[in-house]
Amino acid sequence: MGSTQSERSHGTQSLGLGDLGGLSSAESGFAEALITSRQNISPKRLVEPGPNPEEQVRLFRAAAAAPDHGLLVPWRFVIVPEERRSALANTF
């Protein structure tokens, strides 16, 4: 599995995922980049603006469609109201 100059200069390497459900090469490359560059963000570092209600619905639908390798369904999504966010940040 060879890496491109761009991948070497950015410290990434293709996973060679092959066919990703009929996605074009550009789409599968974009999907792979999103997956491999994912980051966990501490609640203390979250800043406004957050997702609006429509974006939240889209995010929850996408999360619910993700593979569940540990068979952990049903999931529970929690929306923390703005007035409680500082308390959550202090917890972490």
mmCIF file of C-alpha atoms in Angstrom, residues 11 42 59 75 91-92:
data_model
loop_
_atom_site.group_PDB
_atom_site.id
_atom_site.type_symbol
_atom_site.label_atom_id
_atom_site.label_comp_id
_atom_site.label_asym_id
_atom_site.label_seq_id
_atom_site.Cartn_x
_atom_site.Cartn_y
_atom_site.Cartn_z
ATOM 1 C CA GLY A 11 1.449 12.578 7.994
ATOM 2 C CA SER A 42 -13.077 18.053 25.564
ATOM 3 C CA LEU A 59 -25.914 14.664 13.185
ATOM 4 C CA TRP A 75 -28.062 4.933 21.920
ATOM 5 C CA THR A 91 -16.996 18.120 35.421
ATOM 6 C CA PHE A 92 -14.440 17.253 32.754
#
